Coordinates of C-alpha atoms in Angstrom, one line a residue:
M5 CA 239.3 68.8 154.3
S6 CA 236.7 67.5 156.8
D7 CA 235.3 64.0 156.5
T8 CA 232.2 65.6 154.5
L9 CA 232.8 67.0 151.8
T10 CA 230.3 69.2 149.6
L11 CA 229.8 69.9 146.1
P12 CA 231.2 73.2 146.2
E13 CA 234.3 72.5 148.0
L14 CA 235.0 69.8 145.6
E15 CA 234.3 71.8 142.9
R16 CA 236.7 74.9 144.1
H17 CA 239.4 72.6 144.9
L18 CA 239.5 71.0 141.6
W19 CA 239.7 74.4 140.1
K20 CA 242.5 75.5 142.1
S21 CA 244.7 72.5 140.5
A22 CA 244.9 74.8 137.2
D23 CA 247.0 77.4 139.2
I24 CA 249.7 74.9 139.8
L25 CA 250.1 74.0 136.4
R26 CA 249.7 78.0 135.3
G27 CA 252.7 78.9 133.0
S28 CA 253.9 75.3 132.6
I29 CA 251.7 74.5 129.9
D30 CA 248.9 75.9 127.8
A31 CA 246.0 77.2 129.7
A32 CA 243.7 74.7 126.6
D33 CA 245.9 71.5 128.2
Y34 CA 245.1 71.8 131.6
K35 CA 242.2 69.4 131.3
H36 CA 243.6 66.7 130.0
Y37 CA 246.3 66.2 133.0
I38 CA 243.3 67.6 135.8
F39 CA 241.2 65.2 134.8
G40 CA 243.5 62.0 133.9
L41 CA 244.8 63.0 137.6
L42 CA 241.4 63.0 139.3
F43 CA 240.3 59.6 137.1
Y44 CA 243.4 58.2 138.4
K45 CA 242.6 59.1 142.4
R46 CA 239.4 58.0 142.2
L47 CA 240.3 54.5 140.6
C48 CA 242.8 54.0 143.3
D49 CA 241.1 55.3 146.2
V50 CA 238.0 53.2 145.5
W51 CA 240.4 49.7 145.1
Q52 CA 241.4 50.2 148.3
E53 CA 238.2 50.9 149.7
E54 CA 236.8 47.8 147.9
Y55 CA 240.0 45.6 149.5
D56 CA 239.4 47.2 152.9
Q57 CA 235.9 45.3 152.6
R58 CA 236.8 42.4 151.3
I59 CA 239.3 41.9 154.1
A60 CA 236.9 42.8 156.9
E61 CA 234.4 40.1 155.2
F62 CA 236.6 37.5 154.2
G63 CA 239.9 38.2 155.6
D64 CA 242.5 36.9 153.0
K65 CA 244.7 39.6 151.2
T66 CA 244.8 37.5 147.8
L67 CA 241.4 37.1 147.7
A68 CA 241.0 41.3 148.4
S69 CA 243.7 41.8 145.7
M70 CA 242.0 39.6 142.4
P71 CA 241.2 41.9 139.8
E72 CA 237.4 40.4 139.7
E73 CA 237.3 42.0 143.5
H74 CA 237.1 45.3 141.7
R75 CA 235.1 47.2 139.4
F76 CA 238.5 48.6 138.2
H77 CA 241.6 46.8 138.9
V78 CA 244.8 48.2 139.4
P79 CA 247.9 46.2 140.1
P80 CA 250.4 45.9 142.2
G81 CA 252.9 48.7 142.0
S82 CA 250.4 51.0 139.9
H83 CA 248.7 53.1 142.9
W84 CA 248.7 56.5 144.1
K85 CA 250.8 55.0 147.1
D86 CA 253.5 53.6 145.0
I87 CA 253.6 56.8 143.1
R88 CA 254.4 59.0 146.0
E89 CA 256.9 56.7 147.7
S90 CA 259.6 58.2 145.3
S91 CA 260.1 62.1 145.1
V92 CA 261.9 61.0 141.3
D93 CA 261.0 60.5 137.7
I94 CA 257.6 60.9 139.2
G95 CA 256.4 61.5 135.6
E96 CA 257.2 58.4 134.1
R97 CA 256.1 56.1 137.0
L98 CA 252.7 57.9 136.3
N99 CA 252.5 56.8 132.7
V100 CA 253.7 53.4 133.6
A101 CA 250.6 52.9 136.2
F102 CA 248.5 54.6 133.6
R103 CA 249.0 52.0 131.6
A104 CA 249.0 49.3 133.6
I105 CA 245.7 50.3 134.5
E106 CA 244.7 50.4 131.1
D107 CA 245.5 46.9 130.3
A108 CA 244.3 45.6 133.7
S109 CA 240.5 47.3 133.2
P110 CA 239.4 47.3 129.1
R111 CA 236.7 49.4 130.0
V112 CA 239.2 52.4 130.3
K113 CA 241.6 51.1 127.5
G114 CA 243.1 54.5 126.3
V115 CA 241.4 57.1 128.5
F116 CA 244.8 57.9 129.9
A117 CA 245.9 57.8 126.0
D118 CA 246.9 61.1 126.0
V119 CA 248.0 62.2 129.5
D120 CA 251.8 61.9 129.2
F121 CA 253.5 63.5 132.4
A122 CA 257.1 62.0 131.1
N123 CA 258.2 65.7 129.9
K124 CA 260.3 66.7 132.4
E125 CA 260.5 70.4 131.0
R126 CA 257.1 70.6 131.2
F127 CA 256.6 68.2 134.2
P128 CA 259.3 68.8 136.2
D129 CA 259.1 66.3 139.6
A130 CA 258.3 69.3 141.9
L131 CA 255.3 70.2 139.7
I132 CA 253.8 66.6 139.1
E133 CA 254.4 66.5 143.1
A134 CA 252.8 69.9 144.3
L135 CA 250.1 68.5 141.8
M136 CA 249.2 65.5 143.8
V137 CA 249.8 66.9 147.2
H138 CA 246.8 69.2 146.2
F139 CA 244.9 66.2 145.5
E140 CA 245.5 64.4 148.4
E141 CA 244.3 67.5 150.5
L142 CA 240.6 66.4 149.0
G143 CA 240.9 63.3 151.3
P144 CA 240.0 59.5 149.7
L145 CA 237.8 59.7 146.9
T146 CA 236.1 56.8 147.9
N147 CA 232.3 55.9 147.0
K148 CA 231.6 56.5 150.8
R149 CA 233.1 59.6 151.0
V150 CA 232.1 61.3 147.5
D151 CA 229.2 59.3 146.1
A152 CA 229.5 59.3 141.9
N153 CA 226.8 61.7 141.3
M154 CA 228.8 64.1 143.3
L155 CA 231.9 63.6 141.8
G156 CA 230.4 63.4 138.1
D157 CA 228.8 66.9 138.7
A158 CA 232.4 68.1 140.0
Y159 CA 233.6 66.2 136.6
E160 CA 230.9 68.4 134.8
Y161 CA 231.8 71.6 136.3
L162 CA 235.4 71.4 135.6
I163 CA 234.1 70.9 131.6
A164 CA 232.3 73.8 131.8
Q165 CA 235.0 75.8 133.2
F166 CA 237.8 74.4 130.7
A167 CA 235.5 75.2 127.9
D168 CA 234.8 79.0 129.6
D169 CA 238.7 79.4 130.0
A170 CA 239.7 77.9 126.1
G171 CA 236.8 80.5 124.8
K172 CA 236.7 79.9 120.8
K173 CA 238.5 75.9 121.3
G174 CA 235.6 75.4 124.3
G175 CA 233.2 74.6 121.6
E176 CA 235.0 71.6 120.3
F177 CA 234.1 69.8 123.6
Y178 CA 231.2 71.0 125.4
T179 CA 227.8 72.3 124.6
P180 CA 225.9 74.6 127.2
K181 CA 224.1 72.7 129.2
Q182 CA 220.9 74.4 129.3
V183 CA 220.8 74.3 125.4
V184 CA 221.7 70.4 126.0
R185 CA 218.9 70.2 128.4
L186 CA 216.2 72.4 126.2
M187 CA 217.2 69.2 123.4
V188 CA 216.5 66.7 126.3
E189 CA 213.5 68.4 127.3
I190 CA 212.2 68.4 123.8
L191 CA 212.7 64.5 123.0
R192 CA 212.0 63.2 126.4
P193 CA 214.1 60.0 126.6
E194 CA 212.2 56.8 128.1
P195 CA 213.0 53.9 129.7
G196 CA 214.8 51.0 127.5
M197 CA 215.8 53.6 124.8
T198 CA 218.8 53.2 122.4
I199 CA 220.5 56.9 122.5
Y200 CA 222.8 58.1 120.2
D201 CA 225.1 61.0 119.9
P202 CA 227.8 61.1 116.7
A203 CA 229.9 63.9 118.0
C204 CA 229.3 63.4 122.0
G205 CA 232.3 65.4 122.9
A206 CA 232.8 64.8 126.7
G207 CA 229.1 63.3 126.7
G208 CA 227.0 65.9 128.0
M209 CA 224.2 64.9 125.8
L210 CA 224.3 60.8 127.1
L211 CA 224.3 62.4 130.8
V212 CA 221.9 65.0 130.5
C213 CA 219.3 61.7 128.9
W214 CA 220.3 59.4 131.9
K215 CA 220.0 62.9 134.2
Y216 CA 216.5 63.4 133.1
L217 CA 215.3 59.7 133.4
L218 CA 216.3 59.7 136.6
E219 CA 214.7 63.4 137.7
Q220 CA 211.5 61.6 136.2
G221 CA 211.9 58.7 138.9
Q222 CA 212.6 56.2 136.0
N223 CA 215.3 53.5 135.9
P224 CA 218.5 55.4 133.9
K225 CA 220.7 52.2 133.9
S226 CA 217.6 50.6 131.7
L227 CA 218.9 53.3 128.7
S228 CA 221.7 51.8 126.3
L229 CA 224.0 55.0 125.2
Y230 CA 226.0 54.9 122.6
G231 CA 228.3 58.3 121.0
Q232 CA 231.1 58.6 119.0
E233 CA 234.2 61.3 119.0
K234 CA 236.7 61.8 116.5
N235 CA 239.1 63.8 119.0
L236 CA 241.6 61.5 121.4
N237 CA 241.1 63.9 124.2
T238 CA 238.0 65.0 124.3
W239 CA 236.9 61.0 124.0
A240 CA 238.7 60.2 127.0
I241 CA 237.5 63.0 129.0
G242 CA 233.8 61.8 127.5
K243 CA 234.8 58.3 128.8
M244 CA 236.2 59.6 132.3
S245 CA 233.2 61.5 132.9
L246 CA 230.8 58.5 132.4
L247 CA 232.7 56.2 134.1
L248 CA 232.7 58.2 137.1
H249 CA 229.0 59.2 137.0
D250 CA 228.8 55.0 137.5
I251 CA 228.0 54.5 133.8
D252 CA 230.2 51.6 132.9
D253 CA 228.2 50.0 129.7
A254 CA 227.9 53.2 127.6
K255 CA 229.5 52.6 124.0
I256 CA 231.7 55.3 123.2
M257 CA 233.7 54.9 120.2
R258 CA 236.8 56.6 118.7
G259 CA 236.7 57.7 115.5
D260 CA 235.4 60.2 112.4
T261 CA 231.8 59.5 112.1
L262 CA 231.4 60.7 109.0
L263 CA 234.0 58.6 107.4
D264 CA 234.8 55.9 109.1
P265 CA 231.1 55.0 111.6
K266 CA 231.9 52.4 114.2
L267 CA 228.6 51.7 115.5
L268 CA 228.0 49.0 113.2
N269 CA 225.9 45.8 112.8
P270 CA 227.9 42.5 111.8
D271 CA 226.7 42.9 107.9
G272 CA 228.5 46.3 108.1
T273 CA 225.6 48.5 107.6
L274 CA 225.0 51.5 110.3
Q275 CA 223.1 50.6 113.5
Q276 CA 220.1 52.5 114.4
F277 CA 218.7 54.1 118.0
D278 CA 215.3 55.3 119.1
M279 CA 217.1 58.4 120.0
V280 CA 219.7 60.9 118.6
L281 CA 221.2 64.1 119.5
A282 CA 224.0 65.8 118.6
N283 CA 225.8 69.5 118.1
P284 CA 228.1 68.9 115.3
P285 CA 230.7 71.2 114.2
F286 CA 229.4 73.9 112.6
S287 CA 229.8 74.5 108.7
L288 CA 232.9 72.0 109.0
K289 CA 235.3 72.4 105.8
N290 CA 237.0 69.4 104.4
W291 CA 234.3 66.7 106.2
G292 CA 234.6 63.9 103.5
N293 CA 233.1 65.5 100.3
K294 CA 235.4 63.8 98.1
V295 CA 234.0 59.7 99.2
W296 CA 230.7 60.8 99.4
K297 CA 230.4 62.3 95.8
N298 CA 231.5 58.6 94.7
G299 CA 228.6 57.3 96.5
D300 CA 228.3 57.0 100.5
P301 CA 229.2 53.4 101.3
F302 CA 226.9 53.3 103.8
G303 CA 223.9 54.6 102.2
R304 CA 223.6 58.0 103.5
D305 CA 223.2 60.6 100.7
V306 CA 220.0 59.6 100.5
Y307 CA 218.9 63.2 99.8
G308 CA 221.9 64.6 98.2
V309 CA 226.1 65.5 98.9
P310 CA 226.4 68.1 100.9
P311 CA 228.8 70.8 99.3
K312 CA 232.9 70.6 100.4
S313 CA 233.1 73.5 102.7
Y314 CA 229.6 72.6 104.8
G315 CA 229.2 69.4 106.4
D316 CA 226.3 70.4 108.2
F317 CA 223.6 68.6 106.1
A318 CA 226.4 65.7 106.3
F319 CA 225.9 65.1 110.1
I320 CA 222.3 65.4 109.7
Q321 CA 221.7 62.7 107.0
H322 CA 224.2 60.3 109.3
M323 CA 221.9 60.9 112.1
V324 CA 218.8 60.1 110.0
A325 CA 220.3 56.9 108.6
S326 CA 220.8 56.1 112.6
L327 CA 217.6 56.5 113.2
K328 CA 215.2 53.4 113.7
P329 CA 211.7 54.1 111.3
T330 CA 210.3 55.1 115.1
G331 CA 213.0 57.4 115.7
R332 CA 213.4 61.0 116.5
M333 CA 216.4 63.5 116.6
A334 CA 217.7 66.7 117.4
V335 CA 220.4 68.7 116.2
V336 CA 222.4 71.7 116.3
V337 CA 223.1 73.5 112.9
P338 CA 224.0 77.0 112.0
H339 CA 221.0 78.9 110.6
G340 CA 222.4 79.0 107.2
V341 CA 221.3 75.1 107.3
L342 CA 217.5 76.8 107.2
F343 CA 218.0 79.0 103.9
R344 CA 220.8 78.3 102.5
G345 CA 220.5 77.3 98.2
G346 CA 222.4 74.6 96.0
R347 CA 222.9 71.7 96.9
E348 CA 221.8 72.3 100.4
G349 CA 218.6 73.8 99.5
K350 CA 218.3 70.2 97.6
I351 CA 218.9 68.2 100.5
R352 CA 216.4 70.7 102.6
T353 CA 213.7 70.4 99.8
K354 CA 214.0 66.4 100.2
L355 CA 213.9 66.5 103.9
L356 CA 210.8 68.4 103.9
Q357 CA 209.0 66.5 101.1
A358 CA 209.8 63.5 102.8
D359 CA 208.0 65.1 105.9
L360 CA 211.0 64.1 108.3
I361 CA 211.0 67.5 110.0
E362 CA 208.8 68.3 112.8
A363 CA 210.2 71.5 114.1
V364 CA 212.4 74.2 114.0
I365 CA 213.2 75.7 117.2
G366 CA 215.3 79.3 116.5
L367 CA 217.4 80.1 119.6
G368 CA 219.3 83.7 120.5
N369 CA 222.7 84.6 119.2
N370 CA 226.1 84.2 121.0
L371 CA 225.1 80.7 123.1
F372 CA 227.6 78.8 122.2
Y373 CA 231.7 79.1 122.4
G374 CA 233.5 79.7 119.3
T375 CA 230.6 81.6 117.5
G376 CA 228.3 84.2 118.1
I377 CA 226.1 83.3 115.4
P378 CA 222.6 82.4 116.0
A379 CA 221.8 78.6 115.7
A380 CA 218.5 76.7 115.7
I381 CA 217.4 73.2 116.3
V382 CA 216.1 70.7 114.1
V383 CA 213.8 68.2 114.8
I384 CA 213.1 65.2 112.8
N385 CA 210.9 62.3 113.7
K386 CA 210.6 59.2 111.4
N387 CA 207.3 58.8 112.8
K388 CA 205.0 61.7 113.2
A389 CA 201.8 61.7 114.8
P390 CA 199.1 61.8 112.1
E391 CA 197.5 65.7 113.4
R392 CA 201.3 66.7 112.7
R393 CA 202.0 65.0 109.5
E394 CA 202.7 67.7 106.0
K395 CA 203.3 70.4 108.8
V396 CA 206.3 72.1 110.7
L397 CA 206.5 73.8 114.0
I398 CA 208.3 76.9 113.9
V399 CA 209.6 78.1 116.7
N400 CA 211.2 81.7 117.2
G401 CA 213.4 81.6 120.3
E402 CA 215.7 84.5 119.4
K403 CA 214.2 87.0 122.4
H404 CA 213.9 84.2 124.7
I405 CA 217.7 84.5 126.3
A406 CA 219.7 86.2 128.8
E407 CA 222.4 88.7 128.0
D408 CA 225.6 88.6 129.6
K409 CA 229.0 90.1 128.7
T410 CA 230.6 87.4 127.4
Q411 CA 228.2 84.5 126.8
N412 CA 224.3 84.6 126.9
Y413 CA 222.5 81.4 128.1
L414 CA 219.6 80.0 128.7
T415 CA 217.4 80.0 132.0
D416 CA 215.2 77.1 133.2
D417 CA 212.0 79.5 132.3
H418 CA 213.4 79.6 128.7
V419 CA 214.0 75.5 128.4
A420 CA 210.4 75.5 129.8
R421 CA 208.8 77.8 127.5
L422 CA 210.7 76.7 124.3
S423 CA 210.1 73.2 125.1
S424 CA 206.4 73.2 126.1
A425 CA 205.8 75.1 122.6
V426 CA 207.1 71.7 121.0
H427 CA 205.3 69.9 122.8
E428 CA 202.5 71.8 122.5
Y429 CA 202.5 72.2 118.5
E430 CA 200.2 75.4 118.2
D431 CA 200.1 78.6 117.2
Q432 CA 201.3 81.1 120.0
E433 CA 201.8 84.6 119.4
L434 CA 205.1 86.3 118.6
L435 CA 206.6 82.9 119.5
A436 CA 205.1 79.9 117.2
R437 CA 202.9 78.7 114.4
V438 CA 202.5 75.1 112.7
V439 CA 203.3 76.0 109.0
E440 CA 201.3 73.8 106.2
M441 CA 203.7 72.1 103.9
S442 CA 202.1 73.4 101.0
E443 CA 203.3 77.5 102.3
I444 CA 206.8 76.2 103.2
A445 CA 206.9 74.7 99.2
D446 CA 205.5 78.0 97.9
N447 CA 208.6 79.6 99.9
D448 CA 211.0 76.8 97.8
Y449 CA 211.1 75.0 101.0
N450 CA 212.8 78.4 102.8
L451 CA 212.7 77.8 106.5
N452 CA 214.4 81.0 107.3
L453 CA 212.5 82.2 110.6
S454 CA 211.6 85.4 110.4
R455 CA 209.2 84.1 107.1
Y456 CA 207.0 82.5 109.4
V457 CA 207.0 84.0 113.1
Q458 CA 207.6 87.6 113.7
T459 CA 209.1 88.2 117.1
D460 CA 208.0 91.8 117.4
P461 CA 204.3 93.0 117.9
P462 CA 202.9 94.4 115.2
P463 CA 202.2 98.0 115.2
P464 CA 198.9 99.1 116.5
P465 CA 196.4 100.2 113.5
I466 CA 196.0 103.6 112.1
D467 CA 192.6 105.7 113.2
V468 CA 192.7 108.0 109.8
D469 CA 189.7 110.0 110.8
A470 CA 191.3 110.6 114.0
E471 CA 195.3 111.8 112.6
V472 CA 193.5 113.9 109.9
K473 CA 191.2 115.5 112.8
K474 CA 194.7 116.1 115.0
L475 CA 196.7 117.4 111.6
R476 CA 193.6 119.8 111.2
E477 CA 194.0 120.8 114.7
L478 CA 198.0 121.0 114.3
T479 CA 197.6 123.2 111.1
A480 CA 195.2 125.6 112.7
K481 CA 197.9 126.0 115.9
R482 CA 200.5 126.5 113.4
D483 CA 198.8 129.5 111.0
A484 CA 197.1 130.8 114.4
A485 CA 200.8 131.3 115.4
E486 CA 202.4 132.4 112.4
A487 CA 199.3 135.0 111.9
Q488 CA 200.4 136.5 115.1
M489 CA 204.2 136.8 114.3
N490 CA 203.1 138.5 111.2
A491 CA 201.3 140.8 113.5
Y492 CA 204.6 141.5 115.6
L493 CA 207.0 142.3 112.8
E494 CA 204.1 144.9 111.2
E495 CA 204.5 146.6 114.7
L496 CA 208.1 146.4 114.4
G497 CA 207.5 148.2 111.3
Y498 CA 208.7 144.9 109.6
G499 CA 207.2 143.7 106.4
E500 CA 205.9 147.2 105.1

């Protein structure tokens, strides 16, 4: 590799590392090891860069090696170069190095928890050595050579590639980037906000909020980012991704958000945020109904207890409870949330009667990994503008989609059109309509999009006089043709 490394070069090289692992472990597990090794190399290379800078500045090796002189400390014996000195038991030595780094740097505690190279049947020394050599071909991943934005972008590229490679399972940790972008464009984060994702996966939504401020020429470091994720592997990937973007102070907790929310006030109540956004698992089964039906200990069941096999409204109510009195949120839901009856219908009715739902944006089908069904984005605002009260904007974006053989997607134009429709908050033919709450009540609080917005133009009006005239002309032509045919038959001796 040259001294200057481009983003496409970095992406291609990192993706090729998966080829080295093929046949040794399941494809769905590639990401844990590749992400872990990439993160480890970055930590080691930056530590060495900082060490060299301190030596040049102070000429003191002891001072240059002190933990407080480094963003993340890599203890002696735990460096990449230390591991490369041996050709045996490489996996075990990597594991020891990972634990040592976690112990020395609390901010990375747990990120290597499920990156285990010690199994020699899965990871023989030759395989790990080949993988490390492949990473070394990139050259040093120092700040001077590869800035945080480039490395972070390459990391996001890998997350998307692994989600695509994993197919159905990819949806467990990745939301398509343009869907996230649409949600952020709708909410429009502002400097100084607290932002929370209760199902944060690999951290993509929080990252896009951070990047949105950067693009606006504002200070993204003024944001306070929070998240919680149940899956250990996914949580670790999200932590690494944020740290590689130089976002050190995001508070990403690990655990079951519905049964064990971690972001609490000192008195044990839920923390509240300026903005909440999420793509929770669709219609999650066994989400915690047994606990909630006896009264949720955090008071999130204000609008009712969702059914046992559909956890969508549990996440929605958690998000509402996590909003400040002036807060706004956006959540991805399956279309069934908009119209299903029973307990869900009662919860939806109460949310509408409380005038919390500001907009519903329907999306086209096959946008998400793991499901081809269409989804929608529900926007909730605890402090609606006066002119939006007792109203809901319905946006039917089912046709604003680009089709592909395996996975449909939103283009930049789609994102711009749909987000603009929300901000304009007015009727737009074949796309959007501001619906009075009284009309929604007349429809039994059913938010089925097609009830309010049709995406096909109505048939042209029928000109009855013109159609009657056309019918008479055709009848006359038919009668003339019949008379001619009868004449020919008589000449031939038929019909006598």
